Amino acid sequence: MEENKAASVQETSAEEVVHSRPRYEQKILEIIRTVNSPKLLRDKLDDYHANDIAEAFSELTQFEREKLYRMLGTERLTEILEYMDEDDSAKFLSEMNIRKTIAIINEMETDKAADLLKEIDKEKREIILELLEPEVRKRFRSYSPTMKTKSVRA
C-alpha cells in the first residue's frame, strides 16, 4: 500500500512539473507586436530563452518575422533557428536577405548548417555556398563531400 501511494505521488509530481512549465509564447508575441524600438525589443527578448522565442515564431506573420530579422543580431537569430526543426529553420532562413542568411550559416555548427542548407532552394544554396567565408567552405567540404562549392574569384 505504501509503495502504491509513493508511486502515485511521484507520478503526480512529474505530471505537475510538465504542466506547470511556463509558456512564454503569448508574452513574446505581445513584445514583438508592440515594441518598435530595436534596442528595446532586443532588451526585452533577452529575458527569454531562444527556445521560447523559436516556439513563438510559427505564430508570427511574415511581416513580424522580417521585423525580427532586421532587429535581432546574427548570433541571437542563429540561436533561435537552432531550436527549430530543419523544415521551419529552412523556411525562415529563406525569408531572410542573402547577407543575413550567410552570416547565420557562418555562425552555425557545420552539421546543423549542412543539414539546413540541404532544405534550402538549390539556386539560393549555391549562392550561399559561393559567398561563405573560406574557412566555412572548407568545413563544409570536409563535413560533406557532396556539398559542392564553386571556386570563389579573388
Short mmCIF file of N, CA and C in Angstrom, two decimals, residues 5-130:
data_model
loop_
_atom_site.label_atom_id
_atom_site.label_comp_id
_atom_site.label_asym_id
_atom_site.label_seq_id
_atom_site.Cartn_x
_atom_site.Cartn_y
_atom_site.Cartn_z
N LYS A 5 1.19 4.30 -2.93
CA LYS A 5 1.00 5.70 -2.58
C LYS A 5 2.21 6.53 -3.01
N ALA A 6 3.42 6.01 -2.77
CA ALA A 6 4.64 6.71 -3.16
C ALA A 6 4.72 6.84 -4.68
N ALA A 7 4.39 5.77 -5.40
CA ALA A 7 4.41 5.80 -6.87
C ALA A 7 3.42 6.83 -7.39
N SER A 8 2.24 6.90 -6.77
CA SER A 8 1.22 7.84 -7.17
C SER A 8 1.69 9.28 -6.96
N VAL A 9 2.36 9.53 -5.85
CA VAL A 9 2.89 10.86 -5.56
C VAL A 9 3.95 11.23 -6.59
N GLN A 10 4.84 10.28 -6.94
CA GLN A 10 5.87 10.55 -7.93
C GLN A 10 5.27 10.85 -9.29
N GLU A 11 4.26 10.08 -9.71
CA GLU A 11 3.60 10.31 -11.00
C GLU A 11 2.94 11.69 -11.03
N THR A 12 2.26 12.03 -9.98
CA THR A 12 1.59 13.32 -9.91
C THR A 12 2.60 14.44 -9.96
N SER A 13 3.68 14.30 -9.24
CA SER A 13 4.70 15.33 -9.22
C SER A 13 5.29 15.55 -10.60
N ALA A 14 5.61 14.49 -11.30
CA ALA A 14 6.17 14.61 -12.64
C ALA A 14 5.16 15.25 -13.59
N GLU A 15 3.91 14.86 -13.47
CA GLU A 15 2.85 15.42 -14.31
C GLU A 15 2.67 16.91 -14.02
N GLU A 16 2.69 17.28 -12.75
CA GLU A 16 2.54 18.68 -12.38
C GLU A 16 3.68 19.52 -12.90
N VAL A 17 4.88 18.98 -12.86
CA VAL A 17 6.04 19.71 -13.36
C VAL A 17 5.88 20.00 -14.84
N VAL A 18 5.45 19.02 -15.61
CA VAL A 18 5.25 19.21 -17.05
C VAL A 18 4.21 20.29 -17.31
N HIS A 19 3.10 20.24 -16.58
CA HIS A 19 2.03 21.20 -16.81
C HIS A 19 2.32 22.57 -16.21
N SER A 20 3.21 22.65 -15.25
CA SER A 20 3.48 23.93 -14.63
C SER A 20 4.60 24.70 -15.33
N ARG A 21 5.24 24.07 -16.32
CA ARG A 21 6.29 24.77 -17.08
C ARG A 21 5.68 26.00 -17.74
N PRO A 22 6.25 27.17 -17.47
CA PRO A 22 5.67 28.39 -18.04
C PRO A 22 5.71 28.37 -19.57
N ARG A 23 4.68 28.91 -20.16
CA ARG A 23 4.62 29.05 -21.62
C ARG A 23 4.70 30.54 -21.91
N TYR A 24 5.75 30.92 -22.59
CA TYR A 24 6.02 32.34 -22.79
C TYR A 24 5.61 32.86 -24.16
N GLU A 25 5.08 32.01 -25.03
CA GLU A 25 4.81 32.44 -26.40
C GLU A 25 3.95 33.69 -26.47
N GLN A 26 2.88 33.75 -25.66
CA GLN A 26 1.98 34.90 -25.73
C GLN A 26 2.69 36.19 -25.32
N LYS A 27 3.52 36.12 -24.28
CA LYS A 27 4.26 37.31 -23.85
C LYS A 27 5.24 37.74 -24.94
N ILE A 28 5.91 36.77 -25.55
CA ILE A 28 6.88 37.06 -26.61
C ILE A 28 6.17 37.67 -27.81
N LEU A 29 5.04 37.11 -28.20
CA LEU A 29 4.27 37.64 -29.33
C LEU A 29 3.85 39.08 -29.06
N GLU A 30 3.42 39.34 -27.84
CA GLU A 30 3.00 40.70 -27.47
C GLU A 30 4.16 41.68 -27.59
N ILE A 31 5.33 41.28 -27.12
CA ILE A 31 6.51 42.13 -27.22
C ILE A 31 6.84 42.43 -28.68
N ILE A 32 6.88 41.39 -29.49
CA ILE A 32 7.23 41.57 -30.91
C ILE A 32 6.21 42.45 -31.61
N ARG A 33 4.96 42.30 -31.28
CA ARG A 33 3.90 43.04 -31.96
C ARG A 33 3.75 44.47 -31.47
N THR A 34 4.25 44.80 -30.30
CA THR A 34 4.02 46.14 -29.76
C THR A 34 5.28 47.00 -29.66
N VAL A 35 6.45 46.40 -29.58
CA VAL A 35 7.67 47.18 -29.40
C VAL A 35 8.29 47.48 -30.76
N ASN A 36 8.51 48.77 -31.02
CA ASN A 36 9.06 49.18 -32.32
C ASN A 36 10.52 49.63 -32.26
N SER A 37 11.03 49.83 -31.08
CA SER A 37 12.42 50.23 -30.92
C SER A 37 13.31 48.99 -30.98
N PRO A 38 14.27 48.97 -31.91
CA PRO A 38 15.15 47.78 -32.00
C PRO A 38 15.87 47.46 -30.69
N LYS A 39 16.40 48.48 -30.03
CA LYS A 39 17.13 48.24 -28.78
C LYS A 39 16.20 47.71 -27.69
N LEU A 40 15.04 48.31 -27.55
CA LEU A 40 14.09 47.87 -26.54
C LEU A 40 13.59 46.45 -26.83
N LEU A 41 13.35 46.15 -28.10
CA LEU A 41 12.92 44.81 -28.49
C LEU A 41 13.99 43.78 -28.12
N ARG A 42 15.25 44.07 -28.49
CA ARG A 42 16.35 43.16 -28.14
C ARG A 42 16.46 42.98 -26.64
N ASP A 43 16.37 44.09 -25.91
CA ASP A 43 16.47 44.02 -24.44
C ASP A 43 15.37 43.17 -23.83
N LYS A 44 14.14 43.37 -24.30
CA LYS A 44 13.01 42.60 -23.75
C LYS A 44 13.12 41.12 -24.13
N LEU A 45 13.52 40.82 -25.36
CA LEU A 45 13.63 39.42 -25.78
C LEU A 45 14.84 38.72 -25.14
N ASP A 46 15.81 39.50 -24.69
CA ASP A 46 16.96 38.91 -23.99
C ASP A 46 16.53 38.23 -22.68
N ASP A 47 15.36 38.58 -22.18
CA ASP A 47 14.84 37.96 -20.96
C ASP A 47 14.29 36.56 -21.21
N TYR A 48 14.20 36.16 -22.47
CA TYR A 48 13.61 34.86 -22.83
C TYR A 48 14.64 33.95 -23.48
N HIS A 49 14.48 32.68 -23.24
CA HIS A 49 15.35 31.66 -23.83
C HIS A 49 15.05 31.56 -25.33
N ALA A 50 16.08 31.27 -26.11
CA ALA A 50 15.92 31.14 -27.56
C ALA A 50 14.88 30.09 -27.94
N ASN A 51 14.77 29.04 -27.15
CA ASN A 51 13.78 28.00 -27.42
C ASN A 51 12.36 28.55 -27.32
N ASP A 52 12.10 29.41 -26.34
CA ASP A 52 10.77 30.01 -26.19
C ASP A 52 10.45 30.92 -27.37
N ILE A 53 11.44 31.67 -27.83
CA ILE A 53 11.24 32.54 -28.99
C ILE A 53 11.01 31.69 -30.24
N ALA A 54 11.75 30.61 -30.37
CA ALA A 54 11.58 29.71 -31.52
C ALA A 54 10.16 29.15 -31.56
N GLU A 55 9.61 28.80 -30.40
CA GLU A 55 8.25 28.27 -30.34
C GLU A 55 7.23 29.32 -30.78
N ALA A 56 7.51 30.59 -30.52
CA ALA A 56 6.58 31.66 -30.90
C ALA A 56 6.68 32.02 -32.38
N PHE A 57 7.76 31.69 -33.03
CA PHE A 57 8.00 32.08 -34.42
C PHE A 57 6.88 31.67 -35.36
N SER A 58 6.37 30.47 -35.21
CA SER A 58 5.36 29.99 -36.14
C SER A 58 4.05 30.77 -36.03
N GLU A 59 3.85 31.49 -34.92
CA GLU A 59 2.65 32.29 -34.73
C GLU A 59 2.78 33.69 -35.32
N LEU A 60 3.99 34.06 -35.74
CA LEU A 60 4.23 35.38 -36.30
C LEU A 60 3.87 35.44 -37.77
N THR A 61 3.46 36.60 -38.21
CA THR A 61 3.25 36.80 -39.65
C THR A 61 4.62 36.98 -40.29
N GLN A 62 4.68 36.88 -41.60
CA GLN A 62 5.95 37.09 -42.29
C GLN A 62 6.47 38.50 -42.02
N PHE A 63 5.58 39.47 -42.01
CA PHE A 63 5.97 40.85 -41.71
C PHE A 63 6.63 40.96 -40.33
N GLU A 64 6.03 40.30 -39.35
CA GLU A 64 6.59 40.33 -37.98
C GLU A 64 7.94 39.62 -37.92
N ARG A 65 8.07 38.51 -38.65
CA ARG A 65 9.36 37.81 -38.68
C ARG A 65 10.42 38.67 -39.33
N GLU A 66 10.04 39.35 -40.42
CA GLU A 66 11.00 40.22 -41.10
C GLU A 66 11.46 41.35 -40.19
N LYS A 67 10.58 41.83 -39.36
CA LYS A 67 10.93 42.85 -38.36
C LYS A 67 12.03 42.28 -37.44
N LEU A 68 11.85 41.04 -36.99
CA LEU A 68 12.85 40.41 -36.13
C LEU A 68 14.18 40.20 -36.86
N TYR A 69 14.11 39.78 -38.12
CA TYR A 69 15.33 39.56 -38.88
C TYR A 69 16.17 40.84 -38.94
N ARG A 70 15.49 41.98 -39.06
CA ARG A 70 16.20 43.26 -39.13
C ARG A 70 16.72 43.70 -37.76
N MET A 71 15.95 43.43 -36.71
CA MET A 71 16.25 43.99 -35.40
C MET A 71 17.16 43.13 -34.53
N LEU A 72 17.13 41.82 -34.75
CA LEU A 72 17.96 40.94 -33.91
C LEU A 72 19.31 40.69 -34.57
N GLY A 73 20.30 40.52 -33.76
CA GLY A 73 21.63 40.24 -34.27
C GLY A 73 21.75 38.82 -34.81
N THR A 74 22.78 38.62 -35.57
CA THR A 74 23.04 37.32 -36.20
C THR A 74 23.16 36.21 -35.16
N GLU A 75 23.88 36.47 -34.10
CA GLU A 75 24.10 35.45 -33.08
C GLU A 75 22.78 35.00 -32.44
N ARG A 76 21.92 35.96 -32.13
CA ARG A 76 20.65 35.64 -31.49
C ARG A 76 19.73 34.88 -32.46
N LEU A 77 19.67 35.32 -33.72
CA LEU A 77 18.86 34.62 -34.71
C LEU A 77 19.36 33.20 -34.92
N THR A 78 20.66 33.03 -34.95
CA THR A 78 21.24 31.69 -35.10
C THR A 78 20.80 30.80 -33.95
N GLU A 79 20.89 31.33 -32.76
CA GLU A 79 20.50 30.59 -31.56
C GLU A 79 19.02 30.17 -31.65
N ILE A 80 18.17 31.07 -32.09
CA ILE A 80 16.73 30.78 -32.21
C ILE A 80 16.49 29.70 -33.26
N LEU A 81 17.11 29.85 -34.43
CA LEU A 81 16.91 28.89 -35.52
C LEU A 81 17.39 27.49 -35.14
N GLU A 82 18.41 27.40 -34.32
CA GLU A 82 18.93 26.10 -33.93
C GLU A 82 17.97 25.30 -33.05
N TYR A 83 16.97 25.96 -32.49
CA TYR A 83 15.96 25.26 -31.68
C TYR A 83 14.77 24.78 -32.51
N MET A 84 14.74 25.14 -33.78
CA MET A 84 13.63 24.75 -34.65
C MET A 84 13.98 23.48 -35.41
N ASP A 85 12.94 22.80 -35.92
CA ASP A 85 13.23 21.67 -36.79
C ASP A 85 13.75 22.22 -38.13
N GLU A 86 14.38 21.35 -38.90
CA GLU A 86 15.05 21.79 -40.13
C GLU A 86 14.11 22.44 -41.12
N ASP A 87 12.90 21.92 -41.26
CA ASP A 87 11.95 22.49 -42.22
C ASP A 87 11.60 23.93 -41.85
N ASP A 88 11.31 24.17 -40.59
CA ASP A 88 10.98 25.53 -40.15
C ASP A 88 12.19 26.45 -40.27
N SER A 89 13.35 25.98 -39.83
CA SER A 89 14.57 26.78 -39.94
C SER A 89 14.83 27.18 -41.38
N ALA A 90 14.71 26.22 -42.29
CA ALA A 90 14.96 26.49 -43.71
C ALA A 90 13.95 27.49 -44.26
N LYS A 91 12.70 27.33 -43.86
CA LYS A 91 11.65 28.26 -44.31
C LYS A 91 11.98 29.68 -43.88
N PHE A 92 12.30 29.84 -42.60
CA PHE A 92 12.57 31.18 -42.08
C PHE A 92 13.88 31.74 -42.63
N LEU A 93 14.87 30.89 -42.79
CA LEU A 93 16.15 31.33 -43.36
C LEU A 93 15.95 31.80 -44.80
N SER A 94 15.08 31.14 -45.53
CA SER A 94 14.79 31.51 -46.92
C SER A 94 14.11 32.87 -47.02
N GLU A 95 13.45 33.30 -45.96
CA GLU A 95 12.80 34.61 -45.96
C GLU A 95 13.79 35.75 -45.77
N MET A 96 14.96 35.45 -45.24
CA MET A 96 15.93 36.49 -44.93
C MET A 96 16.70 36.91 -46.18
N ASN A 97 17.27 38.11 -46.11
CA ASN A 97 18.11 38.53 -47.22
C ASN A 97 19.38 37.68 -47.23
N ILE A 98 20.04 37.65 -48.34
CA ILE A 98 21.19 36.76 -48.54
C ILE A 98 22.32 37.06 -47.56
N ARG A 99 22.55 38.32 -47.25
CA ARG A 99 23.64 38.66 -46.31
C ARG A 99 23.38 38.12 -44.91
N LYS A 100 22.15 38.26 -44.45
CA LYS A 100 21.78 37.76 -43.12
C LYS A 100 21.87 36.23 -43.11
N THR A 101 21.40 35.61 -44.20
CA THR A 101 21.45 34.15 -44.31
C THR A 101 22.89 33.65 -44.23
N ILE A 102 23.78 34.29 -44.96
CA ILE A 102 25.19 33.89 -44.97
C ILE A 102 25.81 34.09 -43.59
N ALA A 103 25.49 35.20 -42.95
CA ALA A 103 26.02 35.46 -41.61
C ALA A 103 25.57 34.39 -40.62
N ILE A 104 24.33 33.96 -40.73
CA ILE A 104 23.80 32.93 -39.84
C ILE A 104 24.47 31.58 -40.13
N ILE A 105 24.60 31.22 -41.38
CA ILE A 105 25.25 29.96 -41.75
C ILE A 105 26.70 29.96 -41.25
N ASN A 106 27.36 31.10 -41.35
CA ASN A 106 28.74 31.21 -40.84
C ASN A 106 28.82 30.97 -39.33
N GLU A 107 27.76 31.31 -38.61
CA GLU A 107 27.73 31.16 -37.15
C GLU A 107 27.40 29.74 -36.69
N MET A 108 26.66 29.00 -37.51
CA MET A 108 26.15 27.69 -37.09
C MET A 108 27.23 26.62 -37.06
N GLU A 109 26.94 25.59 -36.26
CA GLU A 109 27.77 24.40 -36.28
C GLU A 109 27.66 23.78 -37.67
N THR A 110 28.74 23.19 -38.16
CA THR A 110 28.79 22.68 -39.52
C THR A 110 27.70 21.66 -39.82
N ASP A 111 27.48 20.71 -38.92
CA ASP A 111 26.48 19.67 -39.20
C ASP A 111 25.08 20.25 -39.29
N LYS A 112 24.74 21.17 -38.39
CA LYS A 112 23.42 21.81 -38.41
C LYS A 112 23.26 22.66 -39.67
N ALA A 113 24.29 23.43 -40.01
CA ALA A 113 24.22 24.29 -41.20
C ALA A 113 24.11 23.45 -42.47
N ALA A 114 24.86 22.36 -42.56
CA ALA A 114 24.81 21.50 -43.75
C ALA A 114 23.42 20.89 -43.90
N ASP A 115 22.85 20.42 -42.81
CA ASP A 115 21.50 19.85 -42.86
C ASP A 115 20.49 20.91 -43.28
N LEU A 116 20.66 22.10 -42.78
CA LEU A 116 19.75 23.20 -43.11
C LEU A 116 19.88 23.60 -44.57
N LEU A 117 21.10 23.68 -45.06
CA LEU A 117 21.32 24.07 -46.46
C LEU A 117 20.68 23.09 -47.44
N LYS A 118 20.64 21.83 -47.05
CA LYS A 118 20.02 20.83 -47.92
C LYS A 118 18.53 21.11 -48.12
N GLU A 119 17.92 21.81 -47.18
CA GLU A 119 16.48 22.11 -47.24
C GLU A 119 16.18 23.39 -48.01
N ILE A 120 17.21 24.17 -48.32
CA ILE A 120 17.02 25.46 -48.99
C ILE A 120 17.03 25.27 -50.50
N ASP A 121 16.28 26.11 -51.19
CA ASP A 121 16.23 26.11 -52.64
C ASP A 121 17.64 26.01 -53.23
N LYS A 122 17.81 25.13 -54.23
CA LYS A 122 19.14 24.83 -54.79
C LYS A 122 19.86 26.09 -55.29
N GLU A 123 19.14 26.96 -55.98
CA GLU A 123 19.76 28.17 -56.52
C GLU A 123 20.30 29.07 -55.41
N LYS A 124 19.49 29.28 -54.38
CA LYS A 124 19.92 30.11 -53.26
C LYS A 124 21.06 29.42 -52.51
N ARG A 125 20.99 28.09 -52.36
CA ARG A 125 22.04 27.33 -51.68
C ARG A 125 23.37 27.52 -52.39
N GLU A 126 23.39 27.47 -53.71
CA GLU A 126 24.64 27.64 -54.46
C GLU A 126 25.23 29.02 -54.26
N ILE A 127 24.38 30.04 -54.23
CA ILE A 127 24.85 31.41 -53.99
C ILE A 127 25.44 31.51 -52.59
N ILE A 128 24.74 30.95 -51.62
CA ILE A 128 25.21 30.98 -50.23
C ILE A 128 26.57 30.30 -50.12
N LEU A 129 26.70 29.12 -50.68
CA LEU A 129 27.96 28.38 -50.59
C LEU A 129 29.10 29.14 -51.23
N GLU A 130 28.81 29.82 -52.32
CA GLU A 130 29.85 30.59 -53.01
C GLU A 130 30.31 31.78 -52.18
#
